[in-house]
Amino acid sequence: MDVHETMPEGATAADVAGAHAEDLRVQGQYGVHYRSYWVDETDGKIFCLVEAPDAETAARVHRESHGLVADRIFEVVEGS
Amino acid sequence: MDVHETMPEGATAADVAGAHAEDLRVQGQYGVHYRSYWVDETDGKIFCLVEAPDAETAARVHRESHGLVADRIFEVVEGS
């Protein structure tokens, strides 16, 4: 689970959707799967749930696809 | 999406599963649905995805079921 603490100035949920589409385009070559994301436009937060070999590879997809890397990445296990 | 920044000392993912089960037992009377959660045992973080009438009602379920309320709650929209 990654956390983007501050959305870029003026960015909207639609912009995030566009960035996510870029992630989906790039991720396959790295064995990464950006599964879901959640946006709080008011507080400027984004959470991305991603399956990846490791945190750095997950970040690499963000970096190469749109350049907006997360502030924090947590290696989580999904509850049942 | 709520964020628990620090799991209680010594708590494990199994403990979180137990707490989540308590949420499920209590939530119905408040129109709340704790849908999924993710745990990072190493960093002590928990993320709970919850549908609720408002943030306070979501927090109330945590408070009444096990007492471990989140540090932050963000009103998010799920991306497609």
mmCIF file of C-alpha atoms in Angstrom:
data_model
loop_
_atom_site.group_PDB
_atom_site.id
_atom_site.type_symbol
_atom_site.label_atom_id
_atom_site.label_comp_id
_atom_site.label_asym_id
_atom_site.label_seq_id
_atom_site.Cartn_x
_atom_site.Cartn_y
_atom_site.Cartn_z
ATOM 1 C CA MET A 1 0.000 0.000 0.000
ATOM 2 C CA ASP A 2 1.499 3.291 -0.988
ATOM 3 C CA VAL A 3 0.475 6.694 0.333
ATOM 4 C CA HIS A 4 0.748 9.945 -1.592
ATOM 5 C CA GLU A 5 0.485 12.581 1.098
ATOM 6 C CA THR A 6 -0.054 15.610 -1.127
ATOM 7 C CA MET A 7 -1.626 15.596 -4.564
ATOM 8 C CA PRO A 8 -0.071 18.028 -7.029
ATOM 9 C CA GLU A 9 -1.563 21.536 -6.901
ATOM 10 C CA GLY A 10 -4.772 21.612 -8.898
ATOM 11 C CA ALA A 11 -4.874 17.860 -9.563
ATOM 12 C CA THR A 12 -8.253 16.154 -9.596
ATOM 13 C CA ALA A 13 -9.509 12.607 -9.268
ATOM 14 C CA ALA A 14 -9.711 12.549 -13.069
ATOM 15 C CA ASP A 15 -5.997 13.360 -13.268
ATOM 16 C CA VAL A 16 -5.293 10.503 -10.879
ATOM 17 C CA ALA A 17 -7.346 8.179 -13.067
ATOM 18 C CA GLY A 18 -5.171 9.187 -16.014
ATOM 19 C CA ALA A 19 -1.996 8.536 -14.039
ATOM 20 C CA HIS A 20 -3.334 5.155 -12.953
ATOM 21 C CA ALA A 21 -3.994 4.247 -16.586
ATOM 22 C CA GLU A 22 -0.325 5.001 -17.276
ATOM 23 C CA ASP A 23 0.682 2.681 -14.414
ATOM 24 C CA LEU A 24 -1.383 -0.095 -15.992
ATOM 25 C CA ARG A 25 0.328 0.482 -19.327
ATOM 26 C CA VAL A 26 3.841 0.277 -17.857
ATOM 27 C CA GLN A 27 3.521 -2.234 -15.009
ATOM 28 C CA GLY A 28 3.497 -5.520 -16.942
ATOM 29 C CA GLN A 29 7.158 -5.463 -17.875
ATOM 30 C CA TYR A 30 8.067 -5.223 -14.169
ATOM 31 C CA GLY A 31 5.730 -7.888 -12.788
ATOM 32 C CA VAL A 32 3.756 -5.206 -10.962
ATOM 33 C CA HIS A 33 -0.007 -4.978 -10.593
ATOM 34 C CA TYR A 34 -1.589 -1.742 -9.397
ATOM 35 C CA ARG A 35 -4.859 -3.250 -8.189
ATOM 36 C CA SER A 36 -6.919 -0.408 -6.723
ATOM 37 C CA TYR A 37 -6.567 3.143 -5.548
ATOM 38 C CA TRP A 38 -8.506 5.587 -3.423
ATOM 39 C CA VAL A 39 -8.460 9.385 -3.622
ATOM 40 C CA ASP A 40 -9.355 12.032 -1.055
ATOM 41 C CA GLU A 41 -9.461 15.188 -3.167
ATOM 42 C CA THR A 42 -10.183 17.411 -0.164
ATOM 43 C CA ASP A 43 -7.146 16.288 1.821
ATOM 44 C CA GLY A 44 -5.049 15.599 -1.267
ATOM 45 C CA LYS A 45 -4.312 11.978 -0.332
ATOM 46 C CA ILE A 46 -4.003 8.966 -2.598
ATOM 47 C CA PHE A 47 -3.669 5.325 -1.526
ATOM 48 C CA CYS A 48 -2.562 2.755 -4.105
ATOM 49 C CA LEU A 49 -2.837 -0.961 -3.488
ATOM 50 C CA VAL A 50 -0.162 -2.684 -5.529
ATOM 51 C CA GLU A 51 1.268 -6.171 -5.894
ATOM 52 C CA ALA A 52 4.949 -6.051 -6.747
ATOM 53 C CA PRO A 53 8.184 -7.978 -6.292
ATOM 54 C CA ASP A 54 9.302 -5.277 -3.854
ATOM 55 C CA ALA A 55 8.599 -1.675 -2.918
ATOM 56 C CA GLU A 56 11.288 -0.247 -5.207
ATOM 57 C CA THR A 57 9.841 -1.984 -8.255
ATOM 58 C CA ALA A 58 6.370 -0.682 -7.408
ATOM 59 C CA ALA A 59 7.824 2.824 -7.151
ATOM 60 C CA ARG A 60 9.657 2.393 -10.440
ATOM 61 C CA VAL A 61 6.363 1.945 -12.282
ATOM 62 C CA HIS A 62 5.018 5.212 -10.850
ATOM 63 C CA ARG A 63 8.292 6.962 -11.694
ATOM 64 C CA GLU A 64 8.432 5.765 -15.289
ATOM 65 C CA SER A 65 4.737 6.108 -16.071
ATOM 66 C CA HIS A 66 3.964 9.577 -14.689
ATOM 67 C CA GLY A 67 6.716 10.534 -12.254
ATOM 68 C CA LEU A 68 4.516 10.911 -9.191
ATOM 69 C CA VAL A 69 6.059 8.568 -6.666
ATOM 70 C CA ALA A 70 4.452 7.871 -3.304
ATOM 71 C CA ASP A 71 5.734 9.391 -0.076
ATOM 72 C CA ARG A 72 5.511 6.097 1.781
ATOM 73 C CA ILE A 73 5.150 2.441 0.841
ATOM 74 C CA PHE A 74 4.056 -0.189 3.371
ATOM 75 C CA GLU A 75 4.457 -3.908 2.823
ATOM 76 C CA VAL A 76 1.021 -5.041 3.870
ATOM 77 C CA VAL A 77 -0.845 -8.310 4.135
ATOM 78 C CA GLU A 78 -4.521 -8.227 3.278
ATOM 79 C CA GLY A 79 -6.897 -9.271 6.014
ATOM 80 C CA SER A 80 -9.530 -11.853 5.358
ATOM 81 C CA MET B 1 -9.907 4.760 4.497
ATOM 82 C CA ASP B 2 -8.597 4.887 8.020
ATOM 83 C CA VAL B 3 -4.965 4.687 9.059
ATOM 84 C CA HIS B 4 -3.723 3.277 12.351
ATOM 85 C CA GLU B 5 -0.202 4.620 12.614
ATOM 86 C CA THR B 6 1.021 2.449 15.463
ATOM 87 C CA MET B 7 -0.243 -1.018 16.336
ATOM 88 C CA PRO B 8 -0.409 -1.757 20.052
ATOM 89 C CA GLU B 9 2.837 -3.108 21.504
ATOM 90 C CA GLY B 10 3.097 -6.829 20.803
ATOM 91 C CA ALA B 11 0.005 -6.967 18.592
ATOM 92 C CA THR B 12 0.071 -9.325 15.625
ATOM 93 C CA ALA B 13 -1.879 -9.691 12.401
ATOM 94 C CA ALA B 14 -3.917 -12.372 14.174
ATOM 95 C CA ASP B 15 -4.893 -9.848 16.840
ATOM 96 C CA VAL B 16 -5.980 -7.449 14.125
ATOM 97 C CA ALA B 17 -8.079 -10.196 12.564
ATOM 98 C CA GLY B 18 -9.806 -10.653 15.901
ATOM 99 C CA ALA B 19 -10.462 -6.941 16.216
ATOM 100 C CA HIS B 20 -11.831 -6.859 12.667
ATOM 101 C CA ALA B 21 -14.236 -9.678 13.536
ATOM 102 C CA GLU B 22 -15.499 -7.516 16.392
ATOM 103 C CA ASP B 23 -16.047 -4.632 13.950
ATOM 104 C CA LEU B 24 -18.143 -6.928 11.766
ATOM 105 C CA ARG B 25 -20.223 -7.963 14.765
ATOM 106 C CA VAL B 26 -20.954 -4.366 15.808
ATOM 107 C CA GLN B 27 -21.138 -2.455 12.519
ATOM 108 C CA GLY B 28 -24.608 -3.441 11.297
ATOM 109 C CA GLN B 29 -26.537 -1.359 13.809
ATOM 110 C CA TYR B 30 -24.689 1.756 12.588
ATOM 111 C CA GLY B 31 -24.971 1.217 8.846
ATOM 112 C CA VAL B 32 -21.216 0.721 8.631
ATOM 113 C CA HIS B 33 -19.358 -1.835 6.530
ATOM 114 C CA TYR B 34 -15.677 -2.526 7.216
ATOM 115 C CA ARG B 35 -14.837 -3.968 3.820
ATOM 116 C CA SER B 36 -11.131 -4.803 3.845
ATOM 117 C CA TYR B 37 -8.010 -4.104 5.818
ATOM 118 C CA TRP B 38 -4.272 -4.347 5.326
ATOM 119 C CA VAL B 39 -1.592 -4.819 7.966
ATOM 120 C CA ASP B 40 2.110 -4.022 7.953
ATOM 121 C CA GLU B 41 3.328 -5.829 11.064
ATOM 122 C CA THR B 42 6.897 -4.562 10.638
ATOM 123 C CA ASP B 43 5.945 -0.889 10.557
ATOM 124 C CA GLY B 44 2.920 -1.339 12.794
ATOM 125 C CA LYS B 45 0.470 0.176 10.310
ATOM 126 C CA ILE B 46 -3.121 -0.806 9.621
ATOM 127 C CA PHE B 47 -5.345 0.506 6.828
ATOM 128 C CA CYS B 48 -9.093 -0.144 7.016
ATOM 129 C CA LEU B 49 -11.386 0.436 4.074
ATOM 130 C CA VAL B 50 -14.831 1.208 5.419
ATOM 131 C CA GLU B 51 -18.166 2.365 4.055
ATOM 132 C CA ALA B 52 -20.010 4.494 6.587
ATOM 133 C CA PRO B 53 -22.462 7.375 6.838
ATOM 134 C CA ASP B 54 -19.581 9.558 8.005
ATOM 135 C CA ALA B 55 -16.135 9.313 9.571
ATOM 136 C CA GLU B 56 -17.398 9.629 13.134
ATOM 137 C CA THR B 57 -19.770 6.701 12.732
ATOM 138 C CA ALA B 58 -16.969 4.577 11.285
ATOM 139 C CA ALA B 59 -14.813 5.476 14.276
ATOM 140 C CA ARG B 60 -17.650 4.686 16.658
ATOM 141 C CA VAL B 61 -17.685 1.064 15.498
ATOM 142 C CA HIS B 62 -13.961 0.707 16.218
ATOM 143 C CA ARG B 63 -14.424 2.390 19.588
ATOM 144 C CA GLU B 64 -17.320 0.207 20.699
ATOM 145 C CA SER B 65 -16.028 -3.073 19.299
ATOM 146 C CA HIS B 66 -12.405 -3.060 20.501
ATOM 147 C CA GLY B 67 -11.469 0.512 21.411
ATOM 148 C CA LEU B 68 -8.645 0.881 18.905
ATOM 149 C CA VAL B 69 -9.614 3.939 16.909
ATOM 150 C CA ALA B 70 -7.658 5.068 13.872
ATOM 151 C CA ASP B 71 -5.284 8.012 13.944
ATOM 152 C CA ARG B 72 -6.616 9.417 10.684
ATOM 153 C CA ILE B 73 -9.688 8.879 8.524
ATOM 154 C CA PHE B 74 -9.807 10.017 4.908
ATOM 155 C CA GLU B 75 -13.009 10.324 2.908
ATOM 156 C CA VAL B 76 -11.917 8.601 -0.262
ATOM 157 C CA VAL B 77 -13.434 7.719 -3.589
ATOM 158 C CA GLU B 78 -12.374 4.422 -5.114
ATOM 159 C CA GLY B 79 -10.700 4.612 -8.504
ATOM 160 C CA SER B 80 -11.915 2.458 -11.333
#
